[in-house]
């Protein structure tokens, strides 16, 4: 079962003991973030066992928190809603991510009907598929309250996450930069539309508050929000943009999913929750937003007017550099009568975003396998902060196959940003960090088995020699075969014969070893 809005998700977490309410007044400046950070590193609430795909870190994340009294703000703030495996699964309405992976695979690999009868049988499927797209409806609860001239961003519990966020004279921001706030939109969907095709995009991008009505839009140059903005800039036009908190919880995940450009996150969310997302037209801009949202900020981006954004304590565990980004000016704020604003913090892992990344890892595995059939499984280890490390296992059938897989991954959408790739054989469990690193130690001749390439790098990477450009490393930890350079025969891995294992099982009690 998936939830129709954030409210019912929060209520459910409350009922099952996964949410704690904080009634004491808390400061949106650093205090909420410090509490959320502790929660992310605490033992997980609930009793779901660690998933097999994460034996090391699967039981962290504490409780979701609802801060009911945020200093200076009109609305409460929720954090850590997706901050464990269990809560992410609940939010996505499934018991295992693989259920969604199977659903996605059906779209990507449809069985093509050949006979007329088969085609007729497929009709209900097609109708169901068509029903997953977003629908525009006349009115929505997200517009119970509409404020235009008196809309004020300080009413929102926007948080400052880390001490040097937005600090003048720090990490590339000039000391005399115009004043802004260090507060951020951290857990919202950013809605835009391409001016030429009308394609909608939803991305999760952080947005820094400048003052009562203005903000700075931090979308990476490689992401769709930036692409849309460049299109408006080329036409000399401003871009309508909506910031949306809440709505169907699948939307929050869909905004983070690495879909190819022009593949609609709203359609994807529809597939994930099994029905189309209802949208309502915005009040002051030509865009549509989820009818069930909690809060919507409408406005225009001026691509010509760039303002300072950052520095920001980022998911890398470091501050990312300040830079200039397009400014946004609010024209309206609409919301429910009693909205809740979700927020998140990022930083040294684990944080809430880790589980969204893990959902992506599992849901996109079938699609990655269609693109690169050699792949058996892959893992993004927690301490790799998404793309610093990727472990991949392959069924190896010919020389230098691991290098082909590396090149393919570096060409596959956002996987292109994988900085250090480790490729192992199919019989290695990629979710077992020790086993993977054991194979790196054992199977690698560094000069022969390491490949470096140059290419685009995640813009948040501070170690690359250039902004968004640098090198990547592939480590081939598979067993080497002829044709892969100077190779001696690889020995067999140590294992006991099956019958001895069974004999020892049988006789265990006889040994008196407990
Ligand atoms: C908590 C969180 C914060 C993020 N912040 C940003 C951000 O500030 N800018 C950005 O470009 N991507 C950010 N991302 C990553 C994008 O949401 C993600 O890459 C998404 O797939 C981009 O969608 P798009 O391809 O439609 O642009 C963030 C992700 C998460 C989970
Ligand atoms: Mn997109």
Short mmCIF file of N, CA, C and O and ligand atoms in Angstrom, two decimals, residues 200-203 205 224 257 259-263 265, ligand 2:
data_model
loop_
_atom_site.label_atom_id
_atom_site.label_comp_id
_atom_site.label_asym_id
_atom_site.label_seq_id
_atom_site.Cartn_x
_atom_site.Cartn_y
_atom_site.Cartn_z
N UNK A 200 7.87 17.87 -18.49
CA UNK A 200 8.03 18.28 -17.09
C UNK A 200 9.26 17.60 -16.49
O UNK A 200 9.57 16.46 -16.83
N UNK A 201 9.90 18.29 -15.57
CA UNK A 201 10.96 17.64 -14.78
C UNK A 201 10.74 17.91 -13.30
O UNK A 201 10.28 18.97 -12.91
N UNK A 202 11.05 16.90 -12.51
CA UNK A 202 11.06 17.06 -11.05
C UNK A 202 12.42 16.60 -10.55
O UNK A 202 12.81 15.45 -10.77
N UNK A 203 13.16 17.47 -9.92
CA UNK A 203 14.46 17.10 -9.37
C UNK A 203 14.55 17.56 -7.93
O UNK A 203 13.94 18.57 -7.57
N UNK A 205 16.68 19.40 -5.70
CA UNK A 205 17.84 20.28 -5.65
C UNK A 205 17.70 21.17 -4.42
O UNK A 205 16.61 21.60 -4.09
N UNK A 224 18.75 18.00 -14.99
CA UNK A 224 17.70 18.47 -15.90
C UNK A 224 17.21 19.88 -15.58
O UNK A 224 16.83 20.62 -16.50
N UNK A 257 15.54 10.12 -8.30
CA UNK A 257 15.88 8.97 -9.14
C UNK A 257 16.62 9.42 -10.41
O UNK A 257 16.25 10.43 -11.01
N UNK A 259 16.69 9.30 -13.57
CA UNK A 259 16.01 9.00 -14.83
C UNK A 259 16.70 9.76 -15.96
O UNK A 259 17.20 10.87 -15.75
N UNK A 260 16.69 9.20 -17.16
CA UNK A 260 17.27 9.93 -18.29
C UNK A 260 16.49 11.22 -18.55
O UNK A 260 15.31 11.30 -18.19
N UNK A 261 17.14 12.23 -19.15
CA UNK A 261 16.44 13.47 -19.47
C UNK A 261 15.18 13.16 -20.28
O UNK A 261 15.18 12.23 -21.10
N UNK A 262 14.13 13.90 -20.03
CA UNK A 262 12.86 13.75 -20.76
C UNK A 262 12.08 12.50 -20.39
O UNK A 262 11.02 12.24 -20.96
N UNK A 263 12.57 11.69 -19.45
CA UNK A 263 11.71 10.64 -18.89
C UNK A 263 11.08 11.25 -17.64
O UNK A 263 11.77 11.71 -16.74
N UNK A 265 9.55 12.14 -14.26
CA UNK A 265 9.53 11.66 -12.88
C UNK A 265 8.09 11.44 -12.40
O UNK A 265 7.84 10.58 -11.56
MN1 LIG B 2 14.84 14.42 -14.75
#
